[in-house]
């Protein structure tokens, strides 16, 4: 159903961005009775109706699912993204439309549409451990978070129950359990890997993926109009079953049912408007993406959820007499401490002894080798931990030809088993890893371009070296041969876990946001996407953004009731 048109200019709340975190802000605000306007720069994408490739078979796609050279040549940057192809490219931006300036190489991967990157995300949803919130300060590589695991845990549960997360209860301190639906099974070689690794290393665990998939929907999911994941593994085309979580299938339609939601697509937020008299943000300045008309919308509270770097850009561009360097930026911290996940290393090996076994069905999740580094104390020559994603696959028989009967026979014969692994490593928050506005260059809406100045450091290099050595040894322990480990040297950003820029903290002198994600010096503005992150941890981040968003909305509404906002 199309969303309500924005007729009014005044709302109780405005949410900027309709992706993973914005969708959650909209749902929670609308459920609590606030008339909420979601401003989204991209086009509308309606669940099911706007998934044009969702049910196409390879031979129904123009290039049978291969990405044509023209698409790559025209989009050399975005086409590097995981899952980008002719069947999914309509959910990614086009390079030419959205330039930015890379002072250091940084692949900024974006999906500008209603639903944002929730349509194309990988769906890994592990909780942070208790340890990850305190490690940076304890081990001397960053600042403490202003919140603890215990404060966040009930909100994790709140989110998990609604979005549906499958996983096993593994009782591990390094990756706490949540409210899980049944996990997807290991295949026989994954089971073997899990047992071999744990046999050799008592503190290492390969467990089933924790993924935002409805392996067995509950009533709350059926009420959203979603159904069981059919393990089609075509998720990034949009799932007509609602088998995985996206804003489009879940939070936005849920918010719409309250009657309190208005979504305005094609609305590029240029800045927040600071009211010097009231000493708060009174509204939002928008440029209509199509007409270039400048519009203003006002509200009592503003949730900034345009994704980490865009939210930072909007705040930097929100200048006023009170805040000449960007909203809330009294301390010069805005735009600094930009972080990412270190995804550079991967490994593969082949394993014998399972030739008489096969796997049944597909698995949209991956196994997780839980972080075992620097837990509570530093036990390596680097700081931070790493999560490893892994899985076992069976290759197809190798055909000698590319057409004909022999080819068909060869590919229908199973080949050898293999195991892959890749890392997701924590990176250190650093002031010099920053973004800022370009002095002169502007985009097609007259908004300054973002300059990215973000790079790796020596800690990352040491972590990569350790990961490669450990991956080799663990594959060896599983009896693999032909083991290879590699460093792809990819630029930061391609991990698509960009974080920081407006970090949370206890001290207004060193952070932008307080423990409720409010801008310290302008508390009716909440930033609850990746921009708020104080450190990166080693878990996939998006479920934490959803969790912090729900927690912040609850606080905002309490404050509104108390009339302190
Ligand atoms: C291939 C891929 C795999 C991933 N895998 C995982 C994973 O397994 N686990 C995980 O945790 N994360 C994963 N991620 C990352 C995840 O998608 C992001 O962390 C998440 O989407 C961030 O949510 P968000 O709400 O901050 O931003 P988004 O979902 O990007 O939404 C931001 C929205 O704001 C809009 N917007 C931007 N600027 C403006 C503006 N000026 N005015 C108005 N609207 C604006 C955008 O158009 C967009 O719709 C993956 C991402 C990709 C692409």
XYZ file of C-alpha atoms and ligand atoms in Angstrom:
618
model
C 0.000 0.000 0.000
C 1.490 3.426 -0.887
C 2.400 5.570 2.110
C 0.373 8.616 3.183
C 1.380 11.727 1.251
C 3.056 14.511 3.205
C 0.325 17.161 3.244
C 1.303 18.826 6.512
C 4.578 20.498 7.385
C 4.364 19.999 11.163
C 4.759 16.609 12.882
C 5.499 15.287 16.364
C 8.661 13.590 15.137
C 10.799 13.544 12.007
C 12.994 10.594 11.055
C 15.701 11.165 8.456
C 16.267 7.987 6.451
C 14.126 4.865 6.124
C 16.802 2.156 6.279
C 17.494 -0.292 9.069
C 17.668 2.263 11.877
C 15.181 4.800 10.440
C 12.578 2.071 9.961
C 12.958 1.163 13.624
C 12.647 4.785 14.729
C 9.470 5.116 12.657
C 7.934 1.935 14.066
C 8.621 2.807 17.682
C 7.568 6.455 17.385
C 4.340 5.615 15.559
C 3.478 2.846 17.995
C 3.876 5.330 20.835
C 1.341 7.598 19.159
C 3.582 10.244 17.602
C 2.665 11.620 14.188
C 5.892 10.811 12.398
C 7.324 12.001 9.097
C 10.036 9.869 7.487
C 12.130 11.832 5.008
C 13.885 9.586 2.505
C 16.115 10.841 -0.276
C 15.501 7.884 -2.579
C 12.494 6.555 -4.443
C 9.717 4.545 -2.855
C 10.126 0.766 -2.771
C 6.983 -1.097 -1.802
C 7.321 -4.586 -0.348
C 6.830 -7.270 -3.057
C 5.538 -4.897 -5.749
C 8.919 -3.226 -6.237
C 11.118 -6.333 -6.216
C 11.292 -6.739 -10.012
C 13.823 -9.575 -10.072
C 12.665 -11.494 -6.997
C 11.195 -14.425 -8.900
C 13.276 -14.413 -12.067
C 15.191 -17.506 -13.046
C 18.725 -17.115 -14.424
C 17.568 -17.471 -18.022
C 14.971 -14.744 -17.505
C 17.669 -12.189 -16.626
C 19.236 -10.355 -19.575
C 22.719 -11.776 -18.888
C 21.646 -14.892 -16.969
C 22.670 -13.290 -13.721
C 26.178 -12.304 -14.829
C 26.982 -8.633 -14.349
C 27.465 -7.024 -17.763
C 30.697 -5.175 -18.481
C 28.805 -1.918 -19.150
C 27.307 -1.901 -15.638
C 30.759 -2.443 -14.118
C 32.439 0.164 -16.345
C 29.810 2.747 -15.473
C 29.934 1.874 -11.763
C 33.501 0.843 -10.952
C 33.052 1.665 -7.275
C 29.614 0.418 -6.273
C 29.948 -2.734 -8.393
C 32.644 -3.907 -5.946
C 29.936 -4.355 -3.271
C 29.102 -7.866 -2.126
C 26.006 -9.104 -3.916
C 25.965 -6.374 -6.557
C 24.802 -7.717 -9.906
C 22.313 -7.289 -12.684
C 19.641 -8.787 -10.432
C 20.307 -6.354 -7.521
C 21.903 -3.198 -8.984
C 18.595 -1.291 -8.784
C 18.968 -1.278 -4.983
C 22.439 0.343 -5.077
C 23.281 3.941 -6.049
C 24.883 4.747 -9.382
C 28.448 6.065 -9.020
C 27.875 9.075 -11.268
C 24.848 10.334 -9.334
C 26.460 10.475 -5.895
C 30.106 11.588 -5.972
C 32.292 12.123 -2.904
C 35.984 12.904 -2.489
C 38.359 10.160 -1.349
C 41.349 11.809 0.286
C 42.354 8.233 1.079
C 40.746 5.262 -0.705
C 37.335 4.551 0.818
C 34.585 2.574 -0.905
C 31.344 4.136 0.278
C 28.564 1.673 -0.542
C 25.059 3.118 -0.481
C 21.471 2.134 -1.253
C 19.271 5.202 -1.611
C 15.628 4.171 -1.542
C 12.834 3.570 0.912
C 14.286 0.726 2.967
C 17.882 1.852 2.395
C 20.395 -0.951 2.739
C 17.938 -3.093 4.718
C 16.961 -4.599 1.366
C 20.502 -5.660 0.518
C 22.193 -6.291 3.835
C 23.816 -9.607 4.762
C 21.540 -10.122 7.815
C 24.149 -11.324 10.355
C 22.841 -10.234 13.758
C 25.083 -11.199 16.673
C 24.846 -9.357 19.968
C 27.834 -7.482 21.311
C 29.469 -9.071 24.317
C 29.674 -7.390 27.686
C 33.396 -7.161 27.067
C 33.161 -5.218 23.788
C 31.525 -2.229 25.506
C 34.433 -1.825 27.952
C 37.473 -3.198 26.107
C 38.612 0.014 24.372
C 39.092 1.869 27.648
C 40.212 -1.147 29.649
C 42.869 -2.115 27.132
C 43.783 1.475 26.305
C 42.714 1.884 22.696
C 39.629 4.043 23.055
C 36.946 5.551 25.170
C 34.407 3.749 27.322
C 30.841 3.502 26.090
C 28.354 5.472 28.212
C 26.170 2.343 28.390
C 26.704 -1.248 29.449
C 25.633 -4.567 28.002
C 23.083 -4.969 30.813
C 21.348 -1.731 29.860
C 21.161 -2.718 26.221
C 20.245 -6.403 26.658
C 16.455 -5.943 27.140
C 16.362 -3.796 24.000
C 18.246 -6.460 22.044
C 15.482 -8.860 23.106
C 12.810 -6.377 22.052
C 14.348 -6.103 18.573
C 15.150 -9.789 18.126
C 11.598 -10.852 18.930
C 10.175 -8.493 16.326
C 12.622 -8.943 13.449
C 13.121 -12.686 13.978
C 16.669 -13.923 14.501
C 17.572 -17.558 14.044
C 20.431 -19.049 16.026
C 21.451 -21.584 18.612
C 21.775 -20.957 22.353
C 25.531 -21.453 22.669
C 26.103 -19.932 26.137
C 29.272 -18.081 25.122
C 30.515 -14.966 26.863
C 32.118 -13.613 23.687
C 28.785 -13.687 21.814
C 25.769 -13.639 24.142
C 22.603 -15.560 23.301
C 19.389 -13.819 22.323
C 15.727 -14.554 21.597
C 16.282 -17.053 18.839
C 14.202 -18.921 16.314
C 15.675 -22.334 15.395
C 19.058 -22.178 13.641
C 19.827 -23.394 10.150
C 21.697 -26.688 10.427
C 25.383 -27.274 9.876
C 26.174 -29.446 6.893
C 28.374 -32.481 7.582
C 31.667 -30.672 6.918
C 30.657 -27.651 9.000
C 29.862 -30.030 11.855
C 33.283 -31.599 11.335
C 34.970 -28.171 11.326
C 33.197 -27.157 14.521
C 34.297 -30.348 16.285
C 37.882 -30.277 14.981
C 38.463 -26.646 15.941
C 37.067 -27.111 19.434
C 39.044 -30.328 19.912
C 42.304 -28.552 19.224
C 41.447 -25.180 20.838
C 39.215 -25.397 23.876
C 38.256 -21.688 23.720
C 37.265 -21.648 20.041
C 33.729 -22.285 18.874
C 32.242 -22.593 15.408
C 28.493 -22.078 15.879
C 25.444 -21.766 13.665
C 24.746 -18.366 12.157
C 22.674 -15.790 13.984
C 20.790 -14.250 11.119
C 17.641 -12.110 10.707
C 15.657 -14.900 9.047
C 12.292 -16.408 9.936
C 13.318 -20.050 10.198
C 10.064 -20.652 12.067
C 7.852 -17.558 12.216
C 5.960 -16.667 15.370
C 2.625 -14.863 15.544
C 4.328 -11.449 15.716
C 5.976 -12.153 12.348
C 2.789 -13.443 10.753
C 1.081 -10.289 12.017
C 3.640 -8.313 10.010
C 2.512 -10.207 6.911
C 5.785 -12.115 6.759
C 6.254 -15.818 6.205
C 8.827 -18.534 6.680
C 12.200 -18.184 4.968
C 12.205 -20.659 2.089
C 16.027 -20.581 1.869
C 15.825 -19.343 -1.719
C 19.083 -17.453 -1.111
C 17.908 -14.672 -3.422
C 17.562 -12.287 -0.480
C 19.204 -9.226 -2.001
C 16.568 -9.037 -4.716
C 13.970 -8.381 -1.994
C 12.080 -11.304 -0.457
C 8.394 -11.560 -1.439
C 7.888 -13.881 1.535
C 9.355 -11.421 4.010
C 11.637 -14.268 5.060
C 14.421 -11.912 6.134
C 14.119 -8.605 7.950
C 13.948 -5.384 5.968
C 12.312 -2.051 6.747
C 10.083 -2.601 3.726
C 8.671 -5.932 4.894
C 8.576 -5.227 8.600
C 8.987 -1.926 10.434
C 7.561 0.516 7.869
C 4.317 -1.363 7.121
C 3.932 -1.929 10.869
C 4.322 1.789 11.503
C 1.895 2.540 8.715
C -0.794 0.401 10.338
C -0.842 2.790 13.305
C -2.123 5.597 11.067
C 0.664 7.824 12.399
C 3.214 7.407 9.616
C 3.941 9.647 6.663
C 6.811 8.768 4.346
C 8.112 11.337 1.899
C 10.459 9.794 -0.686
C 12.626 11.960 -2.995
C 13.373 14.212 0.002
C 17.070 14.994 0.344
C 17.642 16.418 3.813
C 20.054 19.304 3.505
C 20.300 20.385 7.143
C 18.639 20.704 10.516
C 17.277 24.146 11.348
C 18.428 25.441 14.718
C 16.057 27.783 16.537
C 18.293 30.228 18.406
C 15.408 31.412 20.578
C 14.223 27.993 21.692
C 17.776 26.597 21.716
C 16.726 23.432 19.907
C 16.244 22.189 16.406
C 12.844 23.238 15.173
C 12.808 21.479 11.839
C 14.506 20.080 8.795
C 15.382 21.638 5.458
C 14.722 19.365 2.501
C 15.441 19.590 -1.191
C 12.959 17.719 -3.337
C 15.173 15.362 -5.338
C 13.151 15.822 -8.522
C 11.998 19.447 -8.501
C 14.941 20.844 -6.431
C 12.354 22.824 -4.503
C 13.478 23.717 -0.964
C 10.953 22.694 1.705
C 10.875 22.867 5.479
C 9.231 20.474 7.931
C 9.076 20.957 11.679
C 8.768 18.628 14.670
C 9.481 18.429 18.384
C 12.063 15.687 18.043
C 14.325 14.661 15.187
C 15.862 11.222 14.639
C 18.874 11.315 12.334
C 19.151 7.889 10.648
C 20.640 8.600 7.237
C 23.414 6.023 7.895
C 26.716 6.849 9.590
C 28.425 9.084 7.051
C 25.309 10.768 5.674
C 24.089 11.552 9.186
C 27.494 13.063 9.943
C 27.309 15.053 6.700
C 23.862 16.432 7.598
C 25.068 17.487 11.055
C 28.217 19.090 9.619
C 26.049 20.970 7.120
C 23.675 22.180 9.863
C 25.431 25.416 10.716
C 23.974 28.347 12.634
C 25.166 31.273 14.697
C 25.210 29.006 17.753
C 26.871 26.109 15.917
C 29.131 27.529 13.175
C 30.979 24.190 12.773
C 27.972 21.911 12.578
C 25.172 21.029 14.949
C 26.392 20.143 18.411
C 30.010 20.427 17.327
C 31.318 22.606 20.120
C 34.277 20.310 20.687
C 35.319 19.635 17.076
C 34.598 15.897 17.450
C 31.923 15.788 14.711
C 33.247 13.882 11.679
C 36.099 12.322 13.652
C 36.621 8.756 14.912
C 35.181 7.236 11.747
C 35.655 3.465 11.888
C 34.995 0.354 9.843
C 35.483 -3.395 10.078
C 38.631 -5.023 8.827
C 37.505 -7.494 6.155
C 40.804 -7.961 4.367
C 41.772 -11.549 5.088
C 40.182 -14.781 3.926
C 41.163 -18.435 3.630
C 40.130 -21.634 1.863
C 40.983 -25.304 2.026
C 39.792 -28.601 0.586
C 38.834 -31.514 2.773
C 38.584 -35.227 1.942
C 36.584 -38.034 3.472
C 33.044 -36.786 2.883
C 32.664 -37.751 -0.782
C 29.741 -40.042 -0.012
C 27.846 -37.185 1.658
C 25.910 -34.249 0.245
C 23.953 -31.329 1.672
C 20.220 -30.800 1.351
C 18.635 -27.453 0.614
C 20.250 -24.045 0.802
C 21.369 -22.104 3.839
C 20.976 -18.307 3.806
C 23.200 -18.012 6.906
C 26.900 -18.653 7.541
C 28.604 -20.323 10.480
C 30.350 -18.062 12.971
C 33.739 -18.737 14.506
C 33.316 -16.702 17.647
C 36.011 -14.194 18.612
C 38.714 -15.720 20.772
C 41.243 -12.852 20.777
C 41.862 -10.311 23.562
C 38.855 -11.265 25.636
C 39.125 -9.254 28.817
C 42.913 -9.010 28.567
C 45.335 -8.409 25.732
C 46.924 -11.680 24.683
C 48.273 -10.722 21.248
C 50.504 -8.025 19.736
C 47.399 -6.124 18.598
C 44.232 -4.850 20.278
C 40.631 -5.711 19.427
C 39.017 -8.972 18.413
C 37.756 -10.614 15.261
C 34.694 -12.612 14.332
C 35.180 -15.120 11.528
C 32.445 -16.203 9.158
C 32.885 -19.649 7.716
C 31.092 -22.401 5.859
C 31.614 -25.588 3.907
C 30.537 -26.073 0.325
C 30.679 -28.791 -2.256
C 32.049 -27.739 -5.603
C 30.512 -28.853 -8.848
C 32.356 -31.327 -11.061
C 34.756 -29.494 -13.335
C 33.471 -29.535 -16.946
C 36.008 -29.595 -19.763
C 33.582 -27.848 -22.104
C 31.075 -25.024 -21.742
C 28.212 -26.538 -23.755
C 26.780 -29.912 -24.622
C 25.959 -33.184 -22.945
C 29.403 -33.748 -21.403
C 29.171 -30.330 -19.802
C 25.770 -31.132 -18.305
C 27.002 -34.488 -17.015
C 30.086 -32.922 -15.446
C 28.240 -30.159 -13.595
C 25.670 -32.585 -12.246
C 28.455 -34.609 -10.586
C 29.480 -33.287 -7.156
C 33.111 -32.191 -6.807
C 35.320 -31.931 -3.709
C 34.303 -30.345 -0.407
C 35.837 -27.017 0.548
C 35.831 -24.743 3.591
C 36.054 -20.934 3.447
C 36.686 -18.379 6.174
C 36.801 -14.587 6.225
C 37.461 -12.085 8.970
C 35.487 -9.218 10.477
C 37.998 -7.406 12.642
C 37.644 -4.580 15.116
C 39.395 -1.325 14.213
C 40.689 1.349 16.558
C 38.780 4.638 16.913
C 41.149 7.439 15.836
C 40.555 11.181 15.525
C 42.504 11.406 12.273
C 40.219 8.882 10.561
C 37.650 11.500 9.676
C 35.157 12.891 7.186
C 34.511 16.560 6.474
C 32.666 18.768 4.016
C 34.457 19.807 0.840
C 35.206 23.533 0.729
C 33.938 24.104 -2.782
C 32.592 20.986 -4.511
C 28.858 20.335 -4.250
C 26.413 17.638 -5.330
C 23.517 18.111 -7.747
C 21.381 19.506 -4.897
C 23.996 22.074 -3.883
C 25.059 20.165 -0.761
C 28.823 20.044 -0.089
C 30.481 16.768 -1.051
C 31.806 14.557 1.710
C 35.575 14.117 1.921
C 36.614 10.738 3.358
C 40.010 10.475 5.034
C 40.033 7.021 6.586
C 42.791 4.416 6.520
C 44.232 1.251 8.031
C 46.957 1.245 10.658
C 49.639 -1.024 12.051
C 47.154 -2.685 14.436
C 45.078 -3.769 11.429
C 48.150 -5.246 9.750
C 49.067 -7.232 12.868
C 45.501 -8.499 13.216
C 45.462 -9.634 9.581
C 48.736 -11.522 10.063
C 47.398 -13.263 13.164
C 44.065 -14.085 11.529
C 45.792 -15.664 8.527
C 48.042 -17.798 10.716
C 45.118 -18.897 12.906
C 42.848 -19.625 9.931
C 45.589 -21.760 8.394
C 46.041 -23.728 11.605
C 42.315 -24.267 12.115
C 41.807 -25.455 8.540
C 44.789 -27.715 9.057
C 43.239 -29.023 12.271
C 40.122 -29.871 10.242
C 42.281 -31.982 7.922
C 42.226 -29.554 4.989
C 44.762 -29.579 2.183
C 45.490 -26.960 -0.486
C 45.045 -24.309 2.206
C 45.377 -20.734 1.015
C 45.135 -17.544 3.019
C 45.102 -14.112 1.422
C 44.935 -10.377 2.063
C 42.782 -8.674 -0.561
C 44.011 -5.216 0.486
C 40.529 -3.799 -0.037
C 39.906 -0.178 0.866
C 38.047 0.647 4.085
C 34.334 1.077 3.440
C 33.862 -2.036 1.338
C 33.058 -3.856 4.585
C 29.891 -1.659 4.492
C 30.092 -1.311 8.270
C 31.124 2.342 8.394
C 30.686 3.709 11.919
C 31.418 6.779 14.032
C 31.507 10.468 13.147
C 29.180 11.521 15.998
C 30.196 9.184 18.782
C 28.437 8.567 22.081
C 30.265 9.239 25.329
C 29.954 10.346 28.901
C 31.925 13.545 28.489
C 30.500 16.340 26.268
C 34.065 17.542 25.731
C 35.067 14.377 23.879
C 31.829 13.072 22.391
C 28.793 14.266 20.414
C 26.000 12.181 21.929
C 24.941 11.254 25.444
C 23.917 7.814 26.696
C 20.474 8.187 25.104
C 21.907 9.153 21.694
C 20.911 12.800 22.154
C 23.211 15.531 20.874
C 24.745 16.804 24.127
C 24.070 20.452 23.375
C 20.799 19.985 21.466
C 18.852 17.189 23.153
C 15.831 17.087 20.853
C 18.102 15.622 18.145
C 18.837 11.875 18.361
C 21.431 10.090 16.220
C 20.941 6.329 16.420
C 22.604 4.905 13.333
C 26.246 3.871 12.946
C 27.415 7.468 13.446
C 26.831 7.035 17.183
C 29.298 4.190 17.629
C 32.035 4.734 20.211
C 33.992 1.715 19.018
C 33.387 -1.030 16.465
C 33.517 -4.250 18.462
C 33.842 -7.305 16.268
C 30.166 -8.171 15.760
C 28.007 -7.179 12.814
C 26.670 -3.784 13.822
C 23.155 -3.241 12.482
C 21.233 -5.026 15.221
C 22.904 -2.702 17.720
C 21.691 0.327 15.713
C 18.135 -1.045 15.870
C 18.497 -1.711 19.584
C 19.871 1.734 20.398
C 17.137 3.291 18.257
C 14.324 1.546 20.122
C 15.940 2.456 23.442
C 16.366 6.106 22.406
C 12.754 6.417 21.190
C 11.534 5.104 24.518
C 13.602 7.735 26.286
C 12.505 10.495 23.895
C 8.835 9.758 24.459
C 9.335 9.655 28.233
C 11.039 13.035 28.027
C 8.243 14.441 25.877
C 5.721 13.277 28.466
C 7.771 14.977 31.162
C 7.854 18.043 28.883
C 11.621 18.195 29.156
C 12.064 18.128 25.366
C 25.941 -6.233 0.928
C 25.775 -5.785 2.358
C 25.909 -6.701 3.391
C 25.736 -6.296 4.710
N 25.749 -7.237 5.692
C 25.459 -6.899 6.956
C 25.309 -7.896 7.951
O 25.362 -9.092 7.685
N 25.067 -7.496 9.222
C 24.991 -6.187 9.567
O 24.829 -5.896 10.738
N 25.092 -5.214 8.621
C 25.312 -5.538 7.334
N 25.389 -4.572 6.363
C 25.338 -3.169 6.770
C 23.914 -2.658 6.953
O 23.245 -2.659 5.734
C 23.975 -1.253 7.514
O 24.702 -1.265 8.725
C 22.585 -0.714 7.819
O 21.776 -0.716 6.680
C 22.691 0.676 8.367
O 21.404 1.124 8.682
P 21.098 2.659 8.582
O 19.673 2.862 8.926
O 22.114 3.399 9.340
O 21.395 3.015 7.051
P 20.683 2.561 5.714
O 20.043 1.253 5.856
O 21.698 2.740 4.646
O 19.549 3.652 5.538
C 19.853 5.029 5.428
C 18.752 5.690 4.624
O 18.911 7.103 4.692
C 18.687 7.660 3.416
N 19.402 8.956 3.351
C 20.732 9.146 3.264
N 21.004 10.467 3.218
C 19.822 11.119 3.292
C 19.449 12.481 3.274
N 20.370 13.463 3.201
N 18.139 12.793 3.319
C 17.192 11.820 3.386
N 17.490 10.506 3.393
C 18.795 10.156 3.367
C 19.224 6.618 2.463
O 18.676 6.774 1.175
C 18.797 5.325 3.142
O 17.511 4.913 2.731
C 25.512 -4.933 5.020
C 25.361 -4.020 3.979
C 25.458 -4.444 2.662
C 25.204 -3.455 1.552
